[in-house]
PDB file of C-alpha atoms in Angstrom:
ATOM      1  CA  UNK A   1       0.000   0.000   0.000  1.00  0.00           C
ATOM      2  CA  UNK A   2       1.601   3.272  -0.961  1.00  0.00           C
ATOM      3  CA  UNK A   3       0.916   6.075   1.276  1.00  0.00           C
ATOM      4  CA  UNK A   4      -0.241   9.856   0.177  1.00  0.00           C
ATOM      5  CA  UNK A   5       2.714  12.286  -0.123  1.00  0.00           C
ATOM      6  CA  UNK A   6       2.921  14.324   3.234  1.00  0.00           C
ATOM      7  CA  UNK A   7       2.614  17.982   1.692  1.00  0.00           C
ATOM      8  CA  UNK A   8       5.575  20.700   2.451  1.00  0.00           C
ATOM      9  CA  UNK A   9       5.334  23.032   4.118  1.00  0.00           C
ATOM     10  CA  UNK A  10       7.555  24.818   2.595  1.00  0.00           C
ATOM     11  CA  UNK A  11       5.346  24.593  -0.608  1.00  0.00           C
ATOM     12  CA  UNK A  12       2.391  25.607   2.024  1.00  0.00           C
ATOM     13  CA  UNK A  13       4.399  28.948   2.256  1.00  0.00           C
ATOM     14  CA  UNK A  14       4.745  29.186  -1.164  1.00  0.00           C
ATOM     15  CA  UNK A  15       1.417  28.776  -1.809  1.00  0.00           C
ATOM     16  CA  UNK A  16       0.633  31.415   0.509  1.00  0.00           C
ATOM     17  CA  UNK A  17       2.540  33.860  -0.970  1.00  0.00           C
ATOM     18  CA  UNK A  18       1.575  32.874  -4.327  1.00  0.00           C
ATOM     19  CA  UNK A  19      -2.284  33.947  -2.965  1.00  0.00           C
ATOM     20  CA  UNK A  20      -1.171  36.900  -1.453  1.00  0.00           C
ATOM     21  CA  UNK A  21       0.418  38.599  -4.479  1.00  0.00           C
ATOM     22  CA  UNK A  22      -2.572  37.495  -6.078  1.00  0.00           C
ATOM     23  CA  UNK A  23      -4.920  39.485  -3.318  1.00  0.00           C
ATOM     24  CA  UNK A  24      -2.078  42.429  -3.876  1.00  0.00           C
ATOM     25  CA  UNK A  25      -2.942  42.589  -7.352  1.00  0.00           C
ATOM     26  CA  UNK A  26      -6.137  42.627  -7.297  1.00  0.00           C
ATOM     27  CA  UNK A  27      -6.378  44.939  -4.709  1.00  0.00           C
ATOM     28  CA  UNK A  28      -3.801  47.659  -7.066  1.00  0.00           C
ATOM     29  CA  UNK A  29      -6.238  46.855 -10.392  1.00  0.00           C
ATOM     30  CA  UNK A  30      -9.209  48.149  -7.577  1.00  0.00           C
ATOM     31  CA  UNK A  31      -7.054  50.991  -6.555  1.00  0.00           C
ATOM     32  CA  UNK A  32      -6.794  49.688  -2.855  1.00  0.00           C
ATOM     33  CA  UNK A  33      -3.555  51.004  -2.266  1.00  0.00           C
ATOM     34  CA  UNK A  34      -3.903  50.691   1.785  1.00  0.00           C
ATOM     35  CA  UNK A  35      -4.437  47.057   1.471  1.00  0.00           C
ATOM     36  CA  UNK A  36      -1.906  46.985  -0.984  1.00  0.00           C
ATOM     37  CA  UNK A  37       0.449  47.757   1.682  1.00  0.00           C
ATOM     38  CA  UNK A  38      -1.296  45.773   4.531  1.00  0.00           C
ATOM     39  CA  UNK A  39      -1.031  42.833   2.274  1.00  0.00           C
ATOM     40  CA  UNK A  40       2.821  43.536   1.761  1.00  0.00           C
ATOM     41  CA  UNK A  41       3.361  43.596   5.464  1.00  0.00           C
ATOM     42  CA  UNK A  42       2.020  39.783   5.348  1.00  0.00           C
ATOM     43  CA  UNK A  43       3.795  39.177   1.848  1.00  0.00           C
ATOM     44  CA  UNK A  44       6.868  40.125   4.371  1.00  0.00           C
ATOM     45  CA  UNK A  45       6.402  38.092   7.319  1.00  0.00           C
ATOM     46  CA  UNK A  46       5.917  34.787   4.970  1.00  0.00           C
ATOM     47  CA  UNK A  47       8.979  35.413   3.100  1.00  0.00           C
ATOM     48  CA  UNK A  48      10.871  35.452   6.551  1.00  0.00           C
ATOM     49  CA  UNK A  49       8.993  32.096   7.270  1.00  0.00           C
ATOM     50  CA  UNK A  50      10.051  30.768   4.243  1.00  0.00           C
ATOM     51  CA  UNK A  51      13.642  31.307   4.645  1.00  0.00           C
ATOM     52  CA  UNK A  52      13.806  30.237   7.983  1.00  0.00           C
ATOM     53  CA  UNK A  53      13.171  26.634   6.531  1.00  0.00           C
ATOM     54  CA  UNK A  54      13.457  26.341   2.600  1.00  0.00           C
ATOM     55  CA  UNK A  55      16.774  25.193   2.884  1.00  0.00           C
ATOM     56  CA  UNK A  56      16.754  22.861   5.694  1.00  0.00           C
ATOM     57  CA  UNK A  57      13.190  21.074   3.882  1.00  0.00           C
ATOM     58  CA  UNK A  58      14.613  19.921   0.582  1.00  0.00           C
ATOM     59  CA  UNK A  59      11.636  19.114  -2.383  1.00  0.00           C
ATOM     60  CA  UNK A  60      11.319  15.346  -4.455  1.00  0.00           C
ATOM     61  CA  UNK A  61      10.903  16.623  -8.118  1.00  0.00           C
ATOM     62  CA  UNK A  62       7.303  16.975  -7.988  1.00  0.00           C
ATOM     63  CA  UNK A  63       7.696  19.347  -4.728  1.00  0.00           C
ATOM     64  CA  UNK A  64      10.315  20.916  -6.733  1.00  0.00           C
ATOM     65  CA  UNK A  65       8.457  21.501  -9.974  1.00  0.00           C
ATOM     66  CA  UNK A  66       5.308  22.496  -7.837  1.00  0.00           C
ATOM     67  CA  UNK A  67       7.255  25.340  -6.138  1.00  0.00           C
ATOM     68  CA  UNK A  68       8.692  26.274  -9.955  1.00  0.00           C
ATOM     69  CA  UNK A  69       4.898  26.924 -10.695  1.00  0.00           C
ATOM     70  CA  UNK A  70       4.186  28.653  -7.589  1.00  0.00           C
ATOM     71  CA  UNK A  71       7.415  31.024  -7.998  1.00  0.00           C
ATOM     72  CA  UNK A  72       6.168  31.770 -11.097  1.00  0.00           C
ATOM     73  CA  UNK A  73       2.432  32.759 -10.114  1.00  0.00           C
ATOM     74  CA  UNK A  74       4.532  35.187  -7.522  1.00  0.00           C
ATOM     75  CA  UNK A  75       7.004  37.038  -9.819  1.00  0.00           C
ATOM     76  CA  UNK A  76       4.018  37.456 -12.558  1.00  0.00           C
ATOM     77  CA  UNK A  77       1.735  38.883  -9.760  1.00  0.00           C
ATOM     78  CA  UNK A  78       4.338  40.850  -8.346  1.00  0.00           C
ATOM     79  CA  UNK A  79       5.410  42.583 -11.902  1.00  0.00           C
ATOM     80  CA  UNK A  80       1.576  43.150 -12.486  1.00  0.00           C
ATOM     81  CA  UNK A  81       1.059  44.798  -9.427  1.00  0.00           C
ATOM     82  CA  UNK A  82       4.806  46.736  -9.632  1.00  0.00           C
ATOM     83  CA  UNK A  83       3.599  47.795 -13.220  1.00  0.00           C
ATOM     84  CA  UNK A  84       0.545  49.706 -11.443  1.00  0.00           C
ATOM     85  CA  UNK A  85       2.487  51.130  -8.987  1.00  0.00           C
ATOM     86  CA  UNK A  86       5.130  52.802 -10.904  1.00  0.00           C
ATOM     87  CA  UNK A  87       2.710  55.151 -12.122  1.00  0.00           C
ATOM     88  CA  UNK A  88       1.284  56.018  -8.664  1.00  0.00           C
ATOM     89  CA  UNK A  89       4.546  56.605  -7.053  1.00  0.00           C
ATOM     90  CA  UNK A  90       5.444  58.961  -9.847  1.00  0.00           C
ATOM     91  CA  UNK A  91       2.552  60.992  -9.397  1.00  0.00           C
ATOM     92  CA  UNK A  92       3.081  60.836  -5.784  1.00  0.00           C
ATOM     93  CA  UNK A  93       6.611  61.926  -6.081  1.00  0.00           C
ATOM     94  CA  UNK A  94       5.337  64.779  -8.768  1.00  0.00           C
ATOM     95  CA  UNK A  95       2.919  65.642  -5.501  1.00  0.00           C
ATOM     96  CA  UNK A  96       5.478  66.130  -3.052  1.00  0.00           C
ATOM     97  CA  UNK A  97       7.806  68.172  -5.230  1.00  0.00           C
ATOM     98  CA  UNK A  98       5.034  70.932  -5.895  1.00  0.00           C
ATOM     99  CA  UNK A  99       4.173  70.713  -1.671  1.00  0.00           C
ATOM    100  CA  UNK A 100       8.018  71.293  -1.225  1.00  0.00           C
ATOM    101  CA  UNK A 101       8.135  73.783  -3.755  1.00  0.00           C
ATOM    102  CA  UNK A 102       5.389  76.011  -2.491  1.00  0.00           C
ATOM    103  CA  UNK A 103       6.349  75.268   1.071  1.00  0.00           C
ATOM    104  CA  UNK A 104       9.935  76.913   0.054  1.00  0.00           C
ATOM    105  CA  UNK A 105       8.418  79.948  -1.918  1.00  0.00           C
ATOM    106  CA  UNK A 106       5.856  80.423   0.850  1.00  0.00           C
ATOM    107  CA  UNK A 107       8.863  80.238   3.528  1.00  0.00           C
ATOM    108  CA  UNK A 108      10.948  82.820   1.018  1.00  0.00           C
ATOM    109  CA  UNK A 109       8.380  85.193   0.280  1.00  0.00           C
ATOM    110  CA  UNK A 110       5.997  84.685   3.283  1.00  0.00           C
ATOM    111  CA  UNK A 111       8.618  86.258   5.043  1.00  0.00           C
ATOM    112  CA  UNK A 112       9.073  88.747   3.282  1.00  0.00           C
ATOM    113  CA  UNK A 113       5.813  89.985   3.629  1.00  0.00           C
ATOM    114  CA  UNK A 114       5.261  89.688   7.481  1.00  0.00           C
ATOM    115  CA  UNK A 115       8.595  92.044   7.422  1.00  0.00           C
ATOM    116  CA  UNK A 116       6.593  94.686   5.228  1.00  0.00           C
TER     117      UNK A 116
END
């Protein structure tokens, strides 16, 4: 009688993160930008999870091919959601150049006028 494979839990982890970039992206396409970042912060604590024990779990070839496919799902997520980003960070940046900007004039000639 052959038993069931015991699953990994290393590919467990993988899988999580795997669903996480997936809940990261969809929350970017929705404009969720908050629980972009609260999702990150879990993205984060997984990853540290998964290299406290990747190396010291190793994978058969189907574990290993399995955890291909998941690593895969995760860099395609994570370019997706990266790709939506990019644009809001430069807008973002553009943002807090004109605050500094105005924030510098106002300083320069705000003084000015109080001495008048």
């Amino acid at each position: 009688m052959t038993s069931a494979p015991r699953p990994s839990p290393v590919l467990d982890i993988y899988r999580e993160i795997a669903n996480l970039t997936g809940e990261m992206l969809a929350a970017a396409q929705a404009g969720d930008w908050s629980a972009v970042l609260v999702l990150g912060q879990r993205y984060c604590e997984w990853v540290e999870q998964l290299r406290r024990i990747d190396s010291m779990m190793p994978l058969d070839n189907a574990g290993r091919e399995a955890k291909y496919e998941l690593l895969v799902r995760i860099l395609q997520n994570d370019a997706a959601t990266r790709d939506l980003a990019v644009p809001q960070m430069a807008r973002l940046t553009d943002l807090l150049g004109r605050m500094k900007r105005q924030q510098s004039l106002l300083s320069t000639y705000g003084a000015r006028a109080s001495a008048a």
